Amino acid sequence: MNIVLLTVTVIFLSIPVAALTLAVSRVGRADTRVRSLGLAADEALRASRARALLGLASALMTMVVCVLSPAMRGSLGVLLALALAPSLSASVGLLMYALIPATPDAGTENVRYASLQPRHPWSFVTTGQFIGLGATTTVLLALLIGAGITASADDMGRPSRSFSITVGDIGSAAGPYPGWYYGIPMLAGTLVLAGSALLALRRVVTTPALPGPGLESQNRHWNRVSTHVIVNVVQATLLLQIAGVAGIAGTALKNVASGMLDLDHVGTIGYALMLMAAIAILGSGTLAILAAIRALTLPSSVR
Amino acid sequence: MITIDAVGPIPPSEQIRTQLAGLIRSGELAAGTRLPSIRQIAADLRVAPGTVAKAYAELDAAGLIESNRALGSRVRPQQAVPAAARGAAQGFIAAALKAGLAEDEAVELVRSLWVSEAGRR
């Protein structure tokens, strides 16, 4: 059993490491063919990287505040602050990215160009990404609703914070459990995340195209990479929320089952949820690393 | 792609209108082609949205495009110059370039021949 667990752990840990190695090697290859796209285009690319960096820094700062700030932990409670940290921090990062205005025209480009290809916020989202986002959102909603429906009041009578089962005269309860007390704020956080993502995607397509003829393909590539970064951030956040909900719910189910006979099926569901949490957290980490690398190396990848 | 000269004597809205009209007449923008939103073109060209809106309104009034608040702006059908005339124009341009004529000289030649040809018919 231990060997199986060790093998599974090694396989899961190798996913983000492989993704990181692949991304870094691609960055290296891109840097070897760096060439100038012209002053205005280079300036636009630099501004884009600065905007992505600021978004990333804002997201990290919000995450730190949510997790470590005594004020947040005091007002919301440790678990609720942790539950809201992913969606809040990603939303702040995406909003920062969306709301920073484009680089103003320095007045050096008298001849200006416009593409006649209509662009929409979803223009550069691939079918695979749509399916991935839909599947991740569905799983998160199913977990939150399932946990909300099965939750009960805890020992102190606070509603929807615990999981309990009674078989005959014997009852067993365990908490914390992600019932509606955590679920409703998390659903609200996910809605805010969706709105922020839409604003960020809109920001990508309404940003002026790279100035100059012959830059259409670079411009499309720039839009595509920026869109991938945003989609990766959103999906990483959704997976982190899935990991949190599945991990806490799974632990509660396992604890309830361990205290009673004939509840093996509940324990199995608990272990399955914990496995789902492990997979989700690794997927989230991989996507977050990919998003960070893509954002920080954007100018190189466009050239 | 369209371009504007921000410091040229022709107003930007007129530059946008003539280029889009040319692309529609030449058939490069086919019937039913959806045009970008006013905001997108305005952002790319770094002009006020009203400048692009004026060009779109004039194209709409000329019957070249149809604008709908929900569906955006599309090229109306049957606005392209007939293929035979377009082919002849391309042949003339090739011959003019071969003869070393500048654009203005070629256009002037067409104008003068147009007058005499129209008078003959």
Short mmCIF file of N, CA and C in Angstrom, two decimals, chain B:
data_model
loop_
_atom_site.label_atom_id
_atom_site.label_comp_id
_atom_site.label_asym_id
_atom_site.label_seq_id
_atom_site.Cartn_x
_atom_site.Cartn_y
_atom_site.Cartn_z
N MET B 1 -6.94 44.89 -43.15
CA MET B 1 -6.34 45.95 -42.33
C MET B 1 -6.55 47.31 -42.99
N ILE B 2 -6.87 48.31 -42.17
CA ILE B 2 -6.95 49.67 -42.70
C ILE B 2 -5.93 50.54 -41.97
N THR B 3 -5.53 51.61 -42.60
CA THR B 3 -4.55 52.52 -41.99
C THR B 3 -5.08 53.95 -42.06
N ILE B 4 -4.63 54.76 -41.11
CA ILE B 4 -4.94 56.19 -41.23
C ILE B 4 -3.66 56.99 -40.98
N ASP B 5 -3.59 58.13 -41.60
CA ASP B 5 -2.49 59.05 -41.34
C ASP B 5 -3.05 60.12 -40.39
N ALA B 6 -2.62 60.07 -39.14
CA ALA B 6 -3.21 60.93 -38.11
C ALA B 6 -2.93 62.41 -38.33
N VAL B 7 -1.88 62.74 -39.09
CA VAL B 7 -1.54 64.16 -39.30
C VAL B 7 -1.81 64.60 -40.74
N GLY B 8 -2.41 63.71 -41.53
CA GLY B 8 -2.69 64.05 -42.93
C GLY B 8 -3.84 65.04 -43.05
N PRO B 9 -4.04 65.62 -44.26
CA PRO B 9 -5.09 66.63 -44.44
C PRO B 9 -6.51 66.04 -44.46
N ILE B 10 -6.62 64.75 -44.76
CA ILE B 10 -7.95 64.13 -44.84
C ILE B 10 -8.39 63.69 -43.44
N PRO B 11 -9.63 64.05 -43.03
CA PRO B 11 -10.08 63.67 -41.68
C PRO B 11 -10.07 62.13 -41.51
N PRO B 12 -9.74 61.65 -40.30
CA PRO B 12 -9.66 60.20 -40.07
C PRO B 12 -10.95 59.46 -40.44
N SER B 13 -12.12 60.06 -40.16
CA SER B 13 -13.37 59.35 -40.48
C SER B 13 -13.51 59.13 -41.99
N GLU B 14 -13.03 60.11 -42.77
CA GLU B 14 -13.09 59.99 -44.23
C GLU B 14 -12.10 58.92 -44.72
N GLN B 15 -10.94 58.88 -44.09
CA GLN B 15 -9.95 57.85 -44.46
C GLN B 15 -10.52 56.46 -44.18
N ILE B 16 -11.18 56.31 -43.02
CA ILE B 16 -11.77 55.01 -42.66
C ILE B 16 -12.86 54.65 -43.66
N ARG B 17 -13.73 55.63 -43.96
CA ARG B 17 -14.86 55.37 -44.86
C ARG B 17 -14.39 54.95 -46.25
N THR B 18 -13.42 55.71 -46.81
CA THR B 18 -12.99 55.41 -48.19
C THR B 18 -12.30 54.04 -48.26
N GLN B 19 -11.53 53.72 -47.23
CA GLN B 19 -10.84 52.41 -47.28
C GLN B 19 -11.83 51.26 -47.16
N LEU B 20 -12.78 51.39 -46.24
CA LEU B 20 -13.77 50.31 -46.08
C LEU B 20 -14.63 50.20 -47.33
N ALA B 21 -15.01 51.36 -47.90
CA ALA B 21 -15.82 51.33 -49.13
C ALA B 21 -15.04 50.66 -50.25
N GLY B 22 -13.75 50.96 -50.34
CA GLY B 22 -12.90 50.35 -51.37
C GLY B 22 -12.81 48.84 -51.21
N LEU B 23 -12.64 48.41 -49.96
CA LEU B 23 -12.53 46.96 -49.70
C LEU B 23 -13.85 46.24 -50.02
N ILE B 24 -14.97 46.93 -49.76
CA ILE B 24 -16.28 46.32 -50.06
C ILE B 24 -16.50 46.28 -51.57
N ARG B 25 -16.21 47.40 -52.26
CA ARG B 25 -16.40 47.47 -53.71
C ARG B 25 -15.50 46.47 -54.43
N SER B 26 -14.27 46.29 -53.91
CA SER B 26 -13.34 45.38 -54.59
C SER B 26 -13.65 43.91 -54.30
N GLY B 27 -14.56 43.68 -53.36
CA GLY B 27 -14.92 42.30 -53.03
C GLY B 27 -14.04 41.68 -51.98
N GLU B 28 -13.03 42.43 -51.48
CA GLU B 28 -12.16 41.87 -50.42
C GLU B 28 -12.94 41.65 -49.13
N LEU B 29 -13.91 42.53 -48.89
CA LEU B 29 -14.85 42.29 -47.79
C LEU B 29 -16.13 41.78 -48.43
N ALA B 30 -16.32 40.48 -48.35
CA ALA B 30 -17.44 39.83 -49.06
C ALA B 30 -18.78 40.16 -48.39
N ALA B 31 -19.85 39.92 -49.13
CA ALA B 31 -21.20 40.14 -48.59
C ALA B 31 -21.40 39.30 -47.33
N GLY B 32 -21.96 39.91 -46.29
CA GLY B 32 -22.22 39.20 -45.04
C GLY B 32 -21.06 39.25 -44.06
N THR B 33 -19.89 39.74 -44.51
CA THR B 33 -18.74 39.82 -43.61
C THR B 33 -19.05 40.75 -42.44
N ARG B 34 -18.77 40.28 -41.25
CA ARG B 34 -19.03 41.10 -40.06
C ARG B 34 -17.85 42.04 -39.83
N LEU B 35 -18.13 43.30 -39.68
CA LEU B 35 -17.07 44.28 -39.42
C LEU B 35 -16.78 44.34 -37.92
N PRO B 36 -15.56 44.73 -37.54
CA PRO B 36 -15.27 44.86 -36.11
C PRO B 36 -16.15 45.93 -35.47
N SER B 37 -16.27 45.87 -34.16
CA SER B 37 -17.07 46.88 -33.46
C SER B 37 -16.40 48.26 -33.58
N ILE B 38 -17.21 49.28 -33.41
CA ILE B 38 -16.69 50.65 -33.48
C ILE B 38 -15.58 50.85 -32.46
N ARG B 39 -15.80 50.31 -31.26
CA ARG B 39 -14.81 50.47 -30.18
C ARG B 39 -13.49 49.80 -30.52
N GLN B 40 -13.57 48.61 -31.16
CA GLN B 40 -12.33 47.90 -31.50
C GLN B 40 -11.49 48.69 -32.50
N ILE B 41 -12.14 49.18 -33.57
CA ILE B 41 -11.39 49.95 -34.58
C ILE B 41 -10.87 51.25 -33.98
N ALA B 42 -11.71 51.89 -33.14
CA ALA B 42 -11.29 53.15 -32.52
C ALA B 42 -10.06 52.92 -31.63
N ALA B 43 -10.06 51.80 -30.90
CA ALA B 43 -8.93 51.51 -30.01
C ALA B 43 -7.68 51.23 -30.83
N ASP B 44 -7.82 50.43 -31.90
CA ASP B 44 -6.65 50.10 -32.73
C ASP B 44 -6.05 51.35 -33.38
N LEU B 45 -6.94 52.25 -33.85
CA LEU B 45 -6.47 53.44 -34.56
C LEU B 45 -6.17 54.61 -33.61
N ARG B 46 -6.54 54.39 -32.34
CA ARG B 46 -6.37 55.43 -31.30
C ARG B 46 -7.06 56.74 -31.73
N VAL B 47 -8.34 56.58 -32.12
CA VAL B 47 -9.19 57.74 -32.42
C VAL B 47 -10.44 57.63 -31.55
N ALA B 48 -11.24 58.69 -31.49
CA ALA B 48 -12.47 58.65 -30.69
C ALA B 48 -13.48 57.71 -31.35
N PRO B 49 -14.27 56.98 -30.55
CA PRO B 49 -15.28 56.08 -31.14
C PRO B 49 -16.23 56.82 -32.09
N GLY B 50 -16.49 58.10 -31.80
CA GLY B 50 -17.39 58.88 -32.66
C GLY B 50 -16.86 59.02 -34.08
N THR B 51 -15.52 59.04 -34.22
CA THR B 51 -14.90 59.15 -35.55
C THR B 51 -15.24 57.92 -36.40
N VAL B 52 -15.12 56.73 -35.76
CA VAL B 52 -15.42 55.49 -36.48
C VAL B 52 -16.94 55.39 -36.71
N ALA B 53 -17.70 55.81 -35.70
CA ALA B 53 -19.17 55.74 -35.82
C ALA B 53 -19.64 56.58 -37.00
N LYS B 54 -19.00 57.73 -37.22
CA LYS B 54 -19.38 58.60 -38.34
C LYS B 54 -19.12 57.89 -39.68
N ALA B 55 -17.96 57.23 -39.78
CA ALA B 55 -17.62 56.49 -41.01
C ALA B 55 -18.62 55.35 -41.24
N TYR B 56 -18.95 54.62 -40.17
CA TYR B 56 -19.90 53.51 -40.29
C TYR B 56 -21.28 54.05 -40.71
N ALA B 57 -21.69 55.18 -40.14
CA ALA B 57 -23.01 55.74 -40.46
C ALA B 57 -23.07 56.13 -41.94
N GLU B 58 -21.97 56.69 -42.47
CA GLU B 58 -21.94 57.08 -43.87
C GLU B 58 -21.97 55.85 -44.79
N LEU B 59 -21.27 54.78 -44.38
CA LEU B 59 -21.29 53.54 -45.17
C LEU B 59 -22.69 52.93 -45.15
N ASP B 60 -23.34 53.06 -44.00
CA ASP B 60 -24.71 52.55 -43.86
C ASP B 60 -25.65 53.35 -44.77
N ALA B 61 -25.48 54.68 -44.75
CA ALA B 61 -26.33 55.54 -45.57
C ALA B 61 -26.11 55.28 -47.06
N ALA B 62 -24.86 54.92 -47.41
CA ALA B 62 -24.55 54.64 -48.82
C ALA B 62 -25.01 53.25 -49.24
N GLY B 63 -25.53 52.48 -48.29
CA GLY B 63 -26.04 51.14 -48.60
C GLY B 63 -24.97 50.07 -48.68
N LEU B 64 -23.76 50.40 -48.24
CA LEU B 64 -22.69 49.40 -48.33
C LEU B 64 -22.72 48.42 -47.16
N ILE B 65 -23.12 48.89 -45.99
CA ILE B 65 -23.20 48.00 -44.82
C ILE B 65 -24.57 48.17 -44.16
N GLU B 66 -24.93 47.18 -43.36
CA GLU B 66 -26.15 47.32 -42.56
C GLU B 66 -25.75 47.16 -41.09
N SER B 67 -26.17 48.11 -40.28
CA SER B 67 -25.80 48.09 -38.87
C SER B 67 -27.01 47.76 -38.02
N ASN B 68 -26.75 46.90 -37.04
CA ASN B 68 -27.81 46.46 -36.14
C ASN B 68 -27.22 46.47 -34.73
N ARG B 69 -27.96 47.05 -33.79
CA ARG B 69 -27.42 47.19 -32.44
C ARG B 69 -27.03 45.83 -31.84
N ALA B 70 -27.82 44.80 -32.15
CA ALA B 70 -27.54 43.49 -31.55
C ALA B 70 -26.51 42.70 -32.35
N LEU B 71 -26.59 42.78 -33.68
CA LEU B 71 -25.73 41.92 -34.51
C LEU B 71 -24.48 42.62 -35.03
N GLY B 72 -24.36 43.94 -34.78
CA GLY B 72 -23.20 44.66 -35.27
C GLY B 72 -23.37 45.09 -36.72
N SER B 73 -22.25 45.34 -37.39
CA SER B 73 -22.31 45.83 -38.78
C SER B 73 -21.83 44.74 -39.73
N ARG B 74 -22.58 44.54 -40.82
CA ARG B 74 -22.23 43.54 -41.82
C ARG B 74 -22.26 44.18 -43.20
N VAL B 75 -21.46 43.59 -44.11
CA VAL B 75 -21.44 44.07 -45.49
C VAL B 75 -22.73 43.62 -46.17
N ARG B 76 -23.41 44.56 -46.83
CA ARG B 76 -24.65 44.21 -47.55
C ARG B 76 -24.31 43.37 -48.78
N PRO B 77 -25.24 42.55 -49.23
CA PRO B 77 -24.97 41.74 -50.42
C PRO B 77 -24.94 42.59 -51.69
N GLN B 78 -24.23 42.06 -52.69
CA GLN B 78 -24.16 42.66 -54.04
C GLN B 78 -23.63 44.08 -54.04
N GLN B 79 -22.60 44.33 -53.27
CA GLN B 79 -21.98 45.66 -53.26
C GLN B 79 -20.66 45.67 -54.02
N ALA B 80 -20.12 44.47 -54.31
CA ALA B 80 -18.82 44.41 -54.99
C ALA B 80 -18.97 44.77 -56.46
N VAL B 81 -17.95 45.40 -57.00
CA VAL B 81 -17.91 45.72 -58.44
C VAL B 81 -17.88 44.38 -59.20
N PRO B 82 -18.58 44.27 -60.35
CA PRO B 82 -18.56 43.01 -61.10
C PRO B 82 -17.14 42.52 -61.37
N ALA B 83 -16.98 41.20 -61.34
CA ALA B 83 -15.65 40.60 -61.45
C ALA B 83 -14.95 41.02 -62.74
N ALA B 84 -15.72 41.18 -63.85
CA ALA B 84 -15.09 41.54 -65.13
C ALA B 84 -14.44 42.91 -65.03
N ALA B 85 -15.16 43.89 -64.42
CA ALA B 85 -14.61 45.24 -64.28
C ALA B 85 -13.40 45.23 -63.36
N ARG B 86 -13.49 44.42 -62.28
CA ARG B 86 -12.38 44.34 -61.33
C ARG B 86 -11.14 43.75 -62.01
N GLY B 87 -11.37 42.71 -62.82
CA GLY B 87 -10.25 42.08 -63.53
C GLY B 87 -9.61 43.06 -64.52
N ALA B 88 -10.47 43.83 -65.22
CA ALA B 88 -9.94 44.80 -66.18
C ALA B 88 -9.13 45.87 -65.47
N ALA B 89 -9.62 46.30 -64.28
CA ALA B 89 -8.91 47.32 -63.50
C ALA B 89 -7.55 46.79 -63.07
N GLN B 90 -7.53 45.53 -62.65
CA GLN B 90 -6.25 44.94 -62.22
C GLN B 90 -5.28 44.86 -63.39
N GLY B 91 -5.82 44.52 -64.58
CA GLY B 91 -4.98 44.46 -65.77
C GLY B 91 -4.42 45.83 -66.11
N PHE B 92 -5.27 46.86 -65.98
CA PHE B 92 -4.82 48.23 -66.27
C PHE B 92 -3.72 48.65 -65.29
N ILE B 93 -3.91 48.32 -64.00
CA ILE B 93 -2.89 48.69 -62.99
C ILE B 93 -1.56 48.02 -63.32
N ALA B 94 -1.63 46.74 -63.70
CA ALA B 94 -0.39 46.03 -64.03
C ALA B 94 0.31 46.70 -65.21
N ALA B 95 -0.48 47.07 -66.22
CA ALA B 95 0.10 47.71 -67.41
C ALA B 95 0.68 49.08 -67.06
N ALA B 96 -0.05 49.84 -66.19
CA ALA B 96 0.41 51.17 -65.79
C ALA B 96 1.73 51.07 -65.02
N LEU B 97 1.81 50.09 -64.14
CA LEU B 97 3.05 49.90 -63.37
C LEU B 97 4.20 49.54 -64.29
N LYS B 98 3.90 48.69 -65.28
CA LYS B 98 4.93 48.26 -66.23
C LYS B 98 5.43 49.46 -67.03
N ALA B 99 4.48 50.37 -67.34
CA ALA B 99 4.85 51.57 -68.12
C ALA B 99 5.51 52.64 -67.25
N GLY B 100 5.58 52.41 -65.97
CA GLY B 100 6.24 53.35 -65.05
C GLY B 100 5.38 54.51 -64.65
N LEU B 101 4.05 54.38 -64.76
CA LEU B 101 3.16 55.48 -64.36
C LEU B 101 3.00 55.52 -62.84
N ALA B 102 2.90 56.73 -62.30
CA ALA B 102 2.59 56.88 -60.87
C ALA B 102 1.08 56.74 -60.70
N GLU B 103 0.63 56.55 -59.42
CA GLU B 103 -0.80 56.36 -59.15
C GLU B 103 -1.63 57.53 -59.68
N ASP B 104 -1.15 58.77 -59.39
CA ASP B 104 -1.89 59.96 -59.83
C ASP B 104 -2.01 60.01 -61.35
N GLU B 105 -0.91 59.66 -62.02
CA GLU B 105 -0.90 59.69 -63.49
C GLU B 105 -1.88 58.66 -64.06
N ALA B 106 -1.92 57.47 -63.44
CA ALA B 106 -2.82 56.41 -63.90
C ALA B 106 -4.28 56.83 -63.71
N VAL B 107 -4.56 57.42 -62.53
CA VAL B 107 -5.93 57.86 -62.24
C VAL B 107 -6.34 58.97 -63.21
N GLU B 108 -5.40 59.89 -63.48
CA GLU B 108 -5.66 61.00 -64.41
C GLU B 108 -5.98 60.45 -65.80
N LEU B 109 -5.23 59.43 -66.21
CA LEU B 109 -5.45 58.81 -67.52
C LEU B 109 -6.85 58.20 -67.60
N VAL B 110 -7.25 57.52 -66.52
CA VAL B 110 -8.59 56.91 -66.49
C VAL B 110 -9.65 57.99 -66.59
N ARG B 111 -9.44 59.10 -65.84
CA ARG B 111 -10.43 60.19 -65.84
C ARG B 111 -10.61 60.76 -67.24
N SER B 112 -9.48 61.02 -67.91
CA SER B 112 -9.57 61.64 -69.24
C SER B 112 -10.22 60.69 -70.24
N LEU B 113 -9.84 59.39 -70.16
CA LEU B 113 -10.43 58.41 -71.07
C LEU B 113 -11.91 58.19 -70.76
N TRP B 114 -12.24 58.30 -69.45
CA TRP B 114 -13.64 58.10 -69.01
C TRP B 114 -14.54 59.13 -69.69
N VAL B 115 -14.08 60.39 -69.68
CA VAL B 115 -14.88 61.47 -70.26
C VAL B 115 -15.13 61.22 -71.74
N SER B 116 -14.04 60.87 -72.48
CA SER B 116 -14.21 60.67 -73.92
C SER B 116 -15.04 59.42 -74.22
N GLU B 117 -14.83 58.35 -73.42
CA GLU B 117 -15.58 57.11 -73.65
C GLU B 117 -17.06 57.30 -73.36
N ALA B 118 -17.35 58.04 -72.25
CA ALA B 118 -18.75 58.28 -71.87
C ALA B 118 -19.44 59.14 -72.92
N GLY B 119 -18.70 60.10 -73.52
CA GLY B 119 -19.27 60.96 -74.54
C GLY B 119 -19.60 60.20 -75.80
N ARG B 120 -18.77 59.18 -76.11
CA ARG B 120 -18.96 58.38 -77.32
C ARG B 120 -20.21 57.49 -77.20
N ARG B 121 -20.57 57.07 -75.95
CA ARG B 121 -21.71 56.14 -75.78
C ARG B 121 -23.00 56.91 -75.71
#
